[in-house]
Short mmCIF file of C-alpha atoms in Angstrom, two decimals:
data_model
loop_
_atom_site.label_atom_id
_atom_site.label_comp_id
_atom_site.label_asym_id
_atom_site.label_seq_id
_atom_site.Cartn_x
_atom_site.Cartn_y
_atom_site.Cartn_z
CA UNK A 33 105.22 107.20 101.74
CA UNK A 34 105.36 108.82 98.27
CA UNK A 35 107.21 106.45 96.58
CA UNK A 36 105.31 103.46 98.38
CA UNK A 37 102.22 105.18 96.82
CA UNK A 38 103.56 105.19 93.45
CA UNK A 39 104.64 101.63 93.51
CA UNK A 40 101.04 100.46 94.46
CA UNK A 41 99.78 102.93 91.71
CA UNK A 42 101.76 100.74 89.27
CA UNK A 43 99.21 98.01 89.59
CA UNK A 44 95.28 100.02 88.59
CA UNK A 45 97.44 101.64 86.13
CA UNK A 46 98.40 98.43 84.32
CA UNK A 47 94.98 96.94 84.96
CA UNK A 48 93.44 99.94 83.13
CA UNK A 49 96.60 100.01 80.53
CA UNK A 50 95.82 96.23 79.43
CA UNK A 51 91.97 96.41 79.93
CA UNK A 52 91.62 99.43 77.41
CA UNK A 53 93.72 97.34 75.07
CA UNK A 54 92.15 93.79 74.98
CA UNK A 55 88.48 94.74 75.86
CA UNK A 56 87.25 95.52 72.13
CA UNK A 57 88.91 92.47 71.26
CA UNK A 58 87.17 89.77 74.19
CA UNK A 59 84.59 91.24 75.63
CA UNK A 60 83.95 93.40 79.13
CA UNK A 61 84.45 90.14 81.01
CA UNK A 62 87.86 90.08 80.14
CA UNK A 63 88.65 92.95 83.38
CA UNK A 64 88.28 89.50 85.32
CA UNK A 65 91.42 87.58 84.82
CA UNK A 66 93.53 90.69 84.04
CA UNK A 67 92.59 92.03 87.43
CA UNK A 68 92.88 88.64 89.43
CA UNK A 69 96.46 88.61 87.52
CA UNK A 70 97.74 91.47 88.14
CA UNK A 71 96.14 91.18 92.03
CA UNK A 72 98.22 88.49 92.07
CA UNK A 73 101.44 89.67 91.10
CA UNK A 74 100.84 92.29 93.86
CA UNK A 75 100.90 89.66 96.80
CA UNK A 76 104.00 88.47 95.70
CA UNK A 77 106.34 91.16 93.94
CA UNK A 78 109.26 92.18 96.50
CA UNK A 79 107.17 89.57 98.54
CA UNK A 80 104.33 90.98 97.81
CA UNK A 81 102.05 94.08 99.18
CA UNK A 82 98.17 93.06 99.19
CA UNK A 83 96.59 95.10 101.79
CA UNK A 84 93.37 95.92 100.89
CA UNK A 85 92.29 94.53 97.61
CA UNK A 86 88.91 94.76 96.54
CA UNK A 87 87.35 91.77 98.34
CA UNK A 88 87.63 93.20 101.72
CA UNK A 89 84.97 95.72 100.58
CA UNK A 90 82.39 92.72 101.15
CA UNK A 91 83.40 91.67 104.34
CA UNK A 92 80.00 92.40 105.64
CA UNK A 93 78.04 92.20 102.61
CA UNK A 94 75.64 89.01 101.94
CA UNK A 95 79.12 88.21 99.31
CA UNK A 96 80.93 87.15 102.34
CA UNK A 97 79.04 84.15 102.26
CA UNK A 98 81.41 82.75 99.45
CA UNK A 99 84.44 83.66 101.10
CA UNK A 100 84.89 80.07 102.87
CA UNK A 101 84.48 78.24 98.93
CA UNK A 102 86.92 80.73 96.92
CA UNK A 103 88.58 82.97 99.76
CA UNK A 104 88.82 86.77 99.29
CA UNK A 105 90.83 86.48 95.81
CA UNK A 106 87.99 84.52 94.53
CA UNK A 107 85.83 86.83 96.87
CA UNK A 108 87.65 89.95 94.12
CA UNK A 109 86.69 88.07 90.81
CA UNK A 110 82.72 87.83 92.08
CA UNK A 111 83.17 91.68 93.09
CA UNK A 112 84.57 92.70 89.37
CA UNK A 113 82.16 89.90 87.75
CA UNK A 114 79.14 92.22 88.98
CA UNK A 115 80.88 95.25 88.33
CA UNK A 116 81.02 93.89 84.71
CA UNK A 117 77.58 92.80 84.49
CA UNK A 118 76.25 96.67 85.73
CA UNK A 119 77.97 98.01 83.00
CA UNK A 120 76.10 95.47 80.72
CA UNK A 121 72.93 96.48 82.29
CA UNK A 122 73.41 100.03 81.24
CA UNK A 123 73.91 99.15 77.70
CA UNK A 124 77.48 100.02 78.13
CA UNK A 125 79.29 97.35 77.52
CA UNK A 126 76.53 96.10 74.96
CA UNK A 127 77.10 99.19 72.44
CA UNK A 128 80.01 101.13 73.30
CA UNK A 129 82.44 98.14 73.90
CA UNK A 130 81.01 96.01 70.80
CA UNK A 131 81.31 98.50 68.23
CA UNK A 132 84.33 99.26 68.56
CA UNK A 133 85.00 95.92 66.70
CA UNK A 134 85.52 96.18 63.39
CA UNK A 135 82.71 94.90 60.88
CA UNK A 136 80.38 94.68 64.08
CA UNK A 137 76.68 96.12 63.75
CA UNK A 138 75.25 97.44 67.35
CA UNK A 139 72.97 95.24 68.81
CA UNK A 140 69.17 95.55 68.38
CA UNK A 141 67.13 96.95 71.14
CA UNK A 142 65.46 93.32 71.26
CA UNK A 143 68.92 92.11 72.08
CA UNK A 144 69.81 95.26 74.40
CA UNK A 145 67.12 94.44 76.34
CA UNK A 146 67.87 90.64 76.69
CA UNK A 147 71.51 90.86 78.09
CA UNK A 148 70.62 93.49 80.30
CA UNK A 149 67.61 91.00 81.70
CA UNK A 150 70.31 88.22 82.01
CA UNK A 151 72.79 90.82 83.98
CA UNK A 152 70.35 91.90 86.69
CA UNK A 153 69.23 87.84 86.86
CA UNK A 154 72.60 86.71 87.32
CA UNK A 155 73.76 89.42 90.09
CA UNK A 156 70.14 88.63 91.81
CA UNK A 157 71.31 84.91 91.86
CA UNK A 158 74.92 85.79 92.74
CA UNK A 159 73.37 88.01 95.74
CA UNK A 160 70.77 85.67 97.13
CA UNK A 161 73.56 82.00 96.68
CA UNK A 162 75.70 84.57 98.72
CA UNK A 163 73.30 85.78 101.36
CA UNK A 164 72.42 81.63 101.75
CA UNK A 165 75.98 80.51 102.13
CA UNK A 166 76.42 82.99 105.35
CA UNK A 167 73.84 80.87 107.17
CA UNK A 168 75.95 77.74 106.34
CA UNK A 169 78.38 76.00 108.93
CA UNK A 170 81.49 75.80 108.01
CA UNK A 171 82.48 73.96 111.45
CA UNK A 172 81.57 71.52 113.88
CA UNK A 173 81.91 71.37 117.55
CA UNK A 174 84.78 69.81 119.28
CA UNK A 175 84.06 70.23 122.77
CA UNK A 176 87.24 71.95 123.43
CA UNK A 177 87.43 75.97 124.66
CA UNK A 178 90.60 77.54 125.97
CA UNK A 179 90.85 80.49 128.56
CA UNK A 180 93.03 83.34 126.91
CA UNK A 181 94.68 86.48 128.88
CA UNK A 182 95.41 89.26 125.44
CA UNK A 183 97.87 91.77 127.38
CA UNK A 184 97.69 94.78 125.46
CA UNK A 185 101.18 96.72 126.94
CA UNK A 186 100.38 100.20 125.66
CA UNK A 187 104.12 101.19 125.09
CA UNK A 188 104.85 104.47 123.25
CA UNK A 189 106.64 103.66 119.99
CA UNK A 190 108.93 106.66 121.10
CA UNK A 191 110.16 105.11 124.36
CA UNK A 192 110.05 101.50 123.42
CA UNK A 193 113.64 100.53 122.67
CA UNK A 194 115.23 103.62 124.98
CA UNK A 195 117.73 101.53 126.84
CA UNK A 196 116.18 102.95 130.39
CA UNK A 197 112.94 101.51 129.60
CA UNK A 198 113.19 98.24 129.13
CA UNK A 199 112.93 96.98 132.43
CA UNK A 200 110.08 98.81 132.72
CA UNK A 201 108.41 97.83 130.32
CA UNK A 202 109.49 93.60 131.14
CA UNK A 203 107.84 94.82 134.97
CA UNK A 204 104.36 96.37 133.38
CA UNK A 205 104.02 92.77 131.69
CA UNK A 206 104.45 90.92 134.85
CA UNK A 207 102.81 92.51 136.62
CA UNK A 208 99.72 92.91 133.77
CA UNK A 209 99.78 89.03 133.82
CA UNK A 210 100.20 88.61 137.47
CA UNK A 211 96.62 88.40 138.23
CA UNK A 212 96.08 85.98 135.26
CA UNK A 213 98.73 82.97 135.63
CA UNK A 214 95.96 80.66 137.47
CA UNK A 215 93.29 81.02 135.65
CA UNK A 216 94.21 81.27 132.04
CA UNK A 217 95.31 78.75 130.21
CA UNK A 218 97.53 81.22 127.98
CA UNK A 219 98.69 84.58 128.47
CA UNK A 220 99.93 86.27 125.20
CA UNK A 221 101.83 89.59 124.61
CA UNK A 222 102.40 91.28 121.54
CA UNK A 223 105.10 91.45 118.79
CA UNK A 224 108.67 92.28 120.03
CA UNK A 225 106.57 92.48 123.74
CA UNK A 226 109.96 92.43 125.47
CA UNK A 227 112.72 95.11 124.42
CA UNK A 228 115.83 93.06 124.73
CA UNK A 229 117.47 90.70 122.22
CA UNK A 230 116.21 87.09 123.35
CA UNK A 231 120.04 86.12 124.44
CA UNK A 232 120.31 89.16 126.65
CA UNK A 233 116.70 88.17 128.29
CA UNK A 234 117.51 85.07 129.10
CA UNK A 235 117.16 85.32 133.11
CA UNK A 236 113.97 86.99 133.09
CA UNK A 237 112.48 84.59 130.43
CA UNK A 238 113.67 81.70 132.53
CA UNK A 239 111.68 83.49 135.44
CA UNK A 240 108.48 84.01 133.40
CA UNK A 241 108.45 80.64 131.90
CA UNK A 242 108.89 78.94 135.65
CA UNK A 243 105.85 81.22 136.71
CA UNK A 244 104.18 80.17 133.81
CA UNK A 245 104.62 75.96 134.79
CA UNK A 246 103.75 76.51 137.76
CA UNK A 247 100.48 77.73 137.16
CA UNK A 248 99.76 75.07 135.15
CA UNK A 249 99.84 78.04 131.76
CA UNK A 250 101.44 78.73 129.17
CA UNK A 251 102.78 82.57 127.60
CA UNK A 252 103.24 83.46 124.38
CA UNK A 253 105.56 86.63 123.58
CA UNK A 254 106.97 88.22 120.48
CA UNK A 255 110.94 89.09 120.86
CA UNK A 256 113.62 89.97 118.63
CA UNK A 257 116.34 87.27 118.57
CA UNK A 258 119.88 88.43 117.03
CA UNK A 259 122.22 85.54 116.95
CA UNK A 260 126.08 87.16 117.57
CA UNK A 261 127.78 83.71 116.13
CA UNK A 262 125.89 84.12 113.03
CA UNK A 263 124.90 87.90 113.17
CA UNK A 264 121.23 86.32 112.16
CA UNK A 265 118.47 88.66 113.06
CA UNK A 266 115.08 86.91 113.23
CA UNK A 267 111.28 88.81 114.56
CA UNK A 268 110.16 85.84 116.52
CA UNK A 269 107.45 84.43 118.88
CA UNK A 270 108.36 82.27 121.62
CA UNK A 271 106.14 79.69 124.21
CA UNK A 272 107.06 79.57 127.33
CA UNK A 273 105.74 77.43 130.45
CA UNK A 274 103.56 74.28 129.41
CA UNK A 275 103.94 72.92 126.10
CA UNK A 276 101.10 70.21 126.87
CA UNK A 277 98.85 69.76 129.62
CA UNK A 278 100.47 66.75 131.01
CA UNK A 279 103.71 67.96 130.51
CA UNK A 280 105.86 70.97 131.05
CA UNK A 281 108.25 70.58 129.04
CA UNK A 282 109.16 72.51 126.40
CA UNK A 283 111.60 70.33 124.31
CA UNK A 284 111.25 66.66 124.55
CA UNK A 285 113.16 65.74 127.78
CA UNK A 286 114.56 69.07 129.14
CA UNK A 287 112.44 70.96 131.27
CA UNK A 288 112.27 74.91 131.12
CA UNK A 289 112.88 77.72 128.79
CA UNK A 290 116.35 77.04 126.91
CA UNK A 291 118.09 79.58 124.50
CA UNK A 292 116.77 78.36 120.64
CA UNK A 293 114.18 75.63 121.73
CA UNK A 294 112.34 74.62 118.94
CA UNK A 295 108.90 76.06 120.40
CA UNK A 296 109.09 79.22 118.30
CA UNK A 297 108.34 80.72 115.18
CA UNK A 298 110.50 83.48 113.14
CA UNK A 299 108.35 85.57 110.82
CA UNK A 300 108.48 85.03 107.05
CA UNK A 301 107.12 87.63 105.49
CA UNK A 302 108.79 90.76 105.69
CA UNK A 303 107.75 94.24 105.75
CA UNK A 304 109.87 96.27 102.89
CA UNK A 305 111.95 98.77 104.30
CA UNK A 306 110.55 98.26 107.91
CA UNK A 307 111.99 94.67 108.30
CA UNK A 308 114.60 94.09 104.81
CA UNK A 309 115.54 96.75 101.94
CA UNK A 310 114.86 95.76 98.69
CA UNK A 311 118.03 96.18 96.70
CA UNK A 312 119.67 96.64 99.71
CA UNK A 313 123.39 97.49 98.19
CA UNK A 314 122.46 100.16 96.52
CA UNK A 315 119.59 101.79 98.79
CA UNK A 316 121.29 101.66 101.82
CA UNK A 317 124.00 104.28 100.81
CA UNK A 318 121.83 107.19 98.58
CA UNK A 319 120.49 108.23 102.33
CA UNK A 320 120.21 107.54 106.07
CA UNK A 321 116.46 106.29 106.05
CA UNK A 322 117.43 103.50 104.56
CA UNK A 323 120.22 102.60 107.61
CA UNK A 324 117.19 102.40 110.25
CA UNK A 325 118.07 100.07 113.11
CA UNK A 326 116.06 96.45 112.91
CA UNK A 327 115.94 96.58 109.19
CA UNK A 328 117.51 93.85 108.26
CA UNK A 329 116.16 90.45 109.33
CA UNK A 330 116.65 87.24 108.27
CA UNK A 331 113.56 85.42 107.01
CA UNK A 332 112.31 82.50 108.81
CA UNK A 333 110.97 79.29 106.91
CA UNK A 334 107.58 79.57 104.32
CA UNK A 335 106.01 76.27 106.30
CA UNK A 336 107.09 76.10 110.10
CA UNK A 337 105.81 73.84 113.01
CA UNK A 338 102.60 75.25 114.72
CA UNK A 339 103.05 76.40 118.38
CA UNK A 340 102.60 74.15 121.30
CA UNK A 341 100.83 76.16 124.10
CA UNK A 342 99.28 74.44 127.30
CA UNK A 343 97.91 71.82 124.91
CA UNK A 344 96.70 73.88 122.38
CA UNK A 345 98.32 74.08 118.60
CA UNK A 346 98.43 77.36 116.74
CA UNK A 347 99.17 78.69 113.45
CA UNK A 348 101.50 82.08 114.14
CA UNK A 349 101.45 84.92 111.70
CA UNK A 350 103.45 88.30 113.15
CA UNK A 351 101.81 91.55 111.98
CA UNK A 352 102.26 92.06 107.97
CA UNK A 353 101.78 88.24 107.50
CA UNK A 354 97.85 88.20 108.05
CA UNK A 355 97.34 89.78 104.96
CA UNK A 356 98.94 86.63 102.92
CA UNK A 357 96.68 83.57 103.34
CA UNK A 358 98.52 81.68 101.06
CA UNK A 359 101.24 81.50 103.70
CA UNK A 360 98.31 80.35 106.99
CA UNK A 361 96.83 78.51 104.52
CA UNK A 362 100.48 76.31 104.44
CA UNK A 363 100.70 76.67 107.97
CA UNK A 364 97.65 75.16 109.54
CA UNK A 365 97.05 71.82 110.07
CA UNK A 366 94.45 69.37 110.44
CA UNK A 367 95.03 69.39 114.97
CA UNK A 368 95.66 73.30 114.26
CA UNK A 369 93.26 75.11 117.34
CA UNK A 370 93.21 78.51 116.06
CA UNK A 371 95.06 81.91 114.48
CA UNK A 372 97.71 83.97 116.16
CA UNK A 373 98.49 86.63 115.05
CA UNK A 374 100.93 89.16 117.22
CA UNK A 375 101.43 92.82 116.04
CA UNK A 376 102.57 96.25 116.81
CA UNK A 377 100.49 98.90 115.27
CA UNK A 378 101.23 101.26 117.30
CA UNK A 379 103.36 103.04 114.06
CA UNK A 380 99.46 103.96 112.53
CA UNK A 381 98.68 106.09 115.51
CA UNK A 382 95.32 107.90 115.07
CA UNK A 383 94.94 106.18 111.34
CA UNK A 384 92.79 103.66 109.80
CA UNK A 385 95.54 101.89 109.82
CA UNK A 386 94.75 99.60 112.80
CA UNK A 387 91.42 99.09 111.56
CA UNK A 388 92.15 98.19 108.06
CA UNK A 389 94.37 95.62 109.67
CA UNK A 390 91.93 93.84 111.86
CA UNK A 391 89.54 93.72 109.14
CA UNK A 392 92.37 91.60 107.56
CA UNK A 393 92.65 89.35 110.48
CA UNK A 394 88.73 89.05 110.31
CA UNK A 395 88.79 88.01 106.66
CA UNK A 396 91.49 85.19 107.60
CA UNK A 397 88.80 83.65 109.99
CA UNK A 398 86.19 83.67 107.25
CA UNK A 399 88.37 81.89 105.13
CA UNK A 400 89.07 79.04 107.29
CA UNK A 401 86.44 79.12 109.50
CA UNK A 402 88.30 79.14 112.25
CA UNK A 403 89.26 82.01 115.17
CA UNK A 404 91.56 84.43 115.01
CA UNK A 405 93.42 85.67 118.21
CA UNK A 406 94.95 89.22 117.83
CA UNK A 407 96.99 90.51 120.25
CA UNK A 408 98.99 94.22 119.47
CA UNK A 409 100.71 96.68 121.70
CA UNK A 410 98.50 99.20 121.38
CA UNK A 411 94.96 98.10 119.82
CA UNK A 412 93.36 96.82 118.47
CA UNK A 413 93.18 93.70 120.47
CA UNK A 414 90.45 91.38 119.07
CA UNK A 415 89.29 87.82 119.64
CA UNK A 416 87.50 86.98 115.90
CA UNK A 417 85.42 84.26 115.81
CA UNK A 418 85.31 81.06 112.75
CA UNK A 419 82.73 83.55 111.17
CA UNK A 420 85.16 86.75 110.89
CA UNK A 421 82.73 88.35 113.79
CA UNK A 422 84.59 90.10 116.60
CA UNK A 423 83.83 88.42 120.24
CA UNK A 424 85.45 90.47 121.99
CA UNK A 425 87.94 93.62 121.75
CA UNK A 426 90.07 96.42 123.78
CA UNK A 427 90.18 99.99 122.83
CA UNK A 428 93.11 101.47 121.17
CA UNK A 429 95.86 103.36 123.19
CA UNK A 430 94.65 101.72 126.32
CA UNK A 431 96.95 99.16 128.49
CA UNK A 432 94.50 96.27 129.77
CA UNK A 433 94.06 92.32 129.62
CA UNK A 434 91.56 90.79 127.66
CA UNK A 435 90.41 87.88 129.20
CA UNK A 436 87.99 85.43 126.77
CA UNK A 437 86.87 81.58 127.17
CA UNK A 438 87.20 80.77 123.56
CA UNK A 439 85.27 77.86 122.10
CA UNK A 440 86.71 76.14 119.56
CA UNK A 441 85.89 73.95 116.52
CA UNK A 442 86.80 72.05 113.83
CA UNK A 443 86.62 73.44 110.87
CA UNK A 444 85.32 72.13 107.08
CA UNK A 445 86.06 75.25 105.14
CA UNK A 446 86.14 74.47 101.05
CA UNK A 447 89.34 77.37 101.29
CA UNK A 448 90.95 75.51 103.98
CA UNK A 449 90.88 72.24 102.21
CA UNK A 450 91.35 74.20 98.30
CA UNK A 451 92.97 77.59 98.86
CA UNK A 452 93.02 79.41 95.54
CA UNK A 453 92.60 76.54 93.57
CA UNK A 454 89.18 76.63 92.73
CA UNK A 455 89.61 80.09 91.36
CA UNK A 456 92.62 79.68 89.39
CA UNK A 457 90.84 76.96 87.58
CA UNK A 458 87.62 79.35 86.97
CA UNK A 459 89.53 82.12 85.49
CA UNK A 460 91.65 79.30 83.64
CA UNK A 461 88.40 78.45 81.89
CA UNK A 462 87.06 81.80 81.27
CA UNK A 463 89.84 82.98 79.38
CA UNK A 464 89.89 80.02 77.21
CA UNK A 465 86.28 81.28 76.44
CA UNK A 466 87.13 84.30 76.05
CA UNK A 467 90.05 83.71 73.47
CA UNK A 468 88.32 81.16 71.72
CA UNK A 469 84.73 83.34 71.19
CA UNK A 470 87.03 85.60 70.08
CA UNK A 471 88.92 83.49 67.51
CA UNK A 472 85.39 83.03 66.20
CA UNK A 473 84.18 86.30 65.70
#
């Protein structure tokens, strides 16, 4: 945890190391692209770490109504353009900053006065566009809704891959979903739900998936799949029972679960040192924490298929992934229904961990304006609607079912259609300003 902490520190430090040495040449306004840059290269160093940036702060702010356009990186360059404009309001940026020029006189009060009028105007405006956007509809109706059975399992982290518990544990599941086959249309466990390698599960995922046909359903489960041919380890979700609603099929013309059938999806992005070691042949032999079991998978593809479920198409992210919207954003498609994303977060235990991670998953349905279906182990299992609200929720360290009729739409979102686009051109443009204003002074 210590040296995690002083890896992220890396990232403020350099912000503030390159700020204090370009901002008496540009201007104040020059924090913006250095700390949408450096932002950046924190979502994708080692694969990239960006939980929590700044633009989560506004998730419930009347700024949130911009997150659809520019997404919560723009959302972070909005957040530090207003943080820029307070300190010209305070006749920071205005005196301090400019003099340190050389040959510069200070400004005039007249002048003071002036730019700290325009700041206040401008974060007014940015305030009250915001607040106006939230009340815009970012989707239309489609007329379609889909009955969903979230089985939250419960399992202690301590117990779940003890040898003697895994049958168990496959039992609670069945029997949690028992009650559920004929009326939803998809039951969904969490990540690595079932505590056996997918090869050595093969009989009682043949069972679930005929229980699931013949209900007329569909389940959706996270399981670890090791390949022995290969020695390929992959963190994977897996459909079972109806693929389509005329059809129960899973693969074109064979019927029932089969071993590697393409319904699936093996996670991406991995989490460093939980799921791969960076710099693996050297770490692994300085000490025995970097030899933990299930720490080496193999990564699956950046752009994979969506999942076929009862009818239903959905764009899979497992755990860690959620916080990378680059990666959904490649994912979804235009017949894409909704979000899945399956996680275990029962390793935060009494934290804000679990929080801090839903209000990721929230963020990822403002984006696209579409829902986001969140299913962990042991909370917090959430059904987010196209606006980032949550409809409906369990309560952490709790085993239940969360049943929800979710109505779904079709979504217009500017992100969807854009991504980071828009942004990247903005601060494109602003720094050209910036240098050429300042090859002019």
């Amino acid at each position: 945890m210590f040296v995690l902490a002083a890896y992220l520190a890396i990232f403020p430090a350099l912000i503030s190391a390159l700020f204090h040495k370009l901002h008496s040449k540009f201007s104040v306004f020059v924090i913006i692209p250095i700390w949408l840059t450096v932002e950046y290269a924190r979502s994708v160093v080692f694969t990239g770490f960006p939980w929590l940036s700044v633009g989560y702060s506004q998730m419930t702010s009347s700024l949130s109504g911009y997150v659809p356009i520019v997404g919560e990186f723009g959302l972070q360059s909005i957040v530090i353009l207003i943080v820029s404009l307070i300190l010209v309001s305070i006749n920071l940026s205005s005196v301090k900053f400019k003099s340190t020029k050389k040959n510069s006189a200070t400004p005039s009060p007249k002048s003071i006065k002036k730019r700290q009028t325009l700041s206040i105007v401008t974060i007014f405006i940015i305030f009250t566009v915001g607040y106006l956007l939230t009340h815009y509809q970012w989707n239309e109706a489609n007329n379609k809704e889909v009955n969903l059975a979230l089985v939250q399992g419960n399992i202690a982290q301590s117990i779940k891959w003890q040898p003697e518990n895994e049958k168990p544990t496959m039992l609670k599941y069945h029997k949690l979903s028992k009650p559920h086959w004929n009326t939803a249309d998809i039951v969904i466990w969490p990540e690595a739900a079932i505590p056996r390698i997918e090869i050595s599960a093969n009989r009682y995922l043949t069972d679930m998936d005929s229980i699931a046909s013949n209900s007329n359903s569909a389940l959706i489960t996270g399981i670890v799949d090791y390949q022995p041919d290969t020695t390929h380890a992959f963190n994977n979700i897996i459909v079972l029972g109806n693929k389509s609603q005329m059809d129960n099929s899973v693969e074109g013309d064979v019927m029932g679960y089969q071993y590697l059938h393409n319904n699936r999806y093996s996670k991406h992005h991995l989490l460093p040192f939980g799921e791969f070691v960076p710099f693996e042949s050297i770490l692994r032999k300085l000490a025995p924490i970097f030899d933990l079991p299930f720490s080496s998978f193999n990564r699956g593809n950046y752009q994979q298929h969506n999942l076929m479920a009862n009818g239903f198409q959905l764009t899979p992210a497992i755990c860690f992934e959620i916080a990378f919207p680059r990666q959904i954003s490649a994912n979804i498609t235009k017949d894409t229904d909704f979000i899945l994303t399956l996680s275990n977060d029962t390793w935060f235990g009494k934290s804000h961990g679990p929080w801090q991670h839903l209000q990721i998953a929230q963020m990822r349905a403002l984006e696209f304006s579409m829902p986001v279906v969140r299913v962990t182990n042991s909370g917090i299992t959430a059904v987010i609607d196209a606006k980032g609200n949550i409809a409906s929720s369990l309560e952490q360290d709790i085993t239940g079912v969360l049943t929800y009729k979710l109505a779904l739409s079709t979504s217009t979102s500017f992100y969807k259609r854009f991504g980071n686009l828009t942004t990247g051109l903005l601060i494109l443009l602003l720094s050209v300003f910036l240098f050429i204003r300042y090859k002019r002074s």
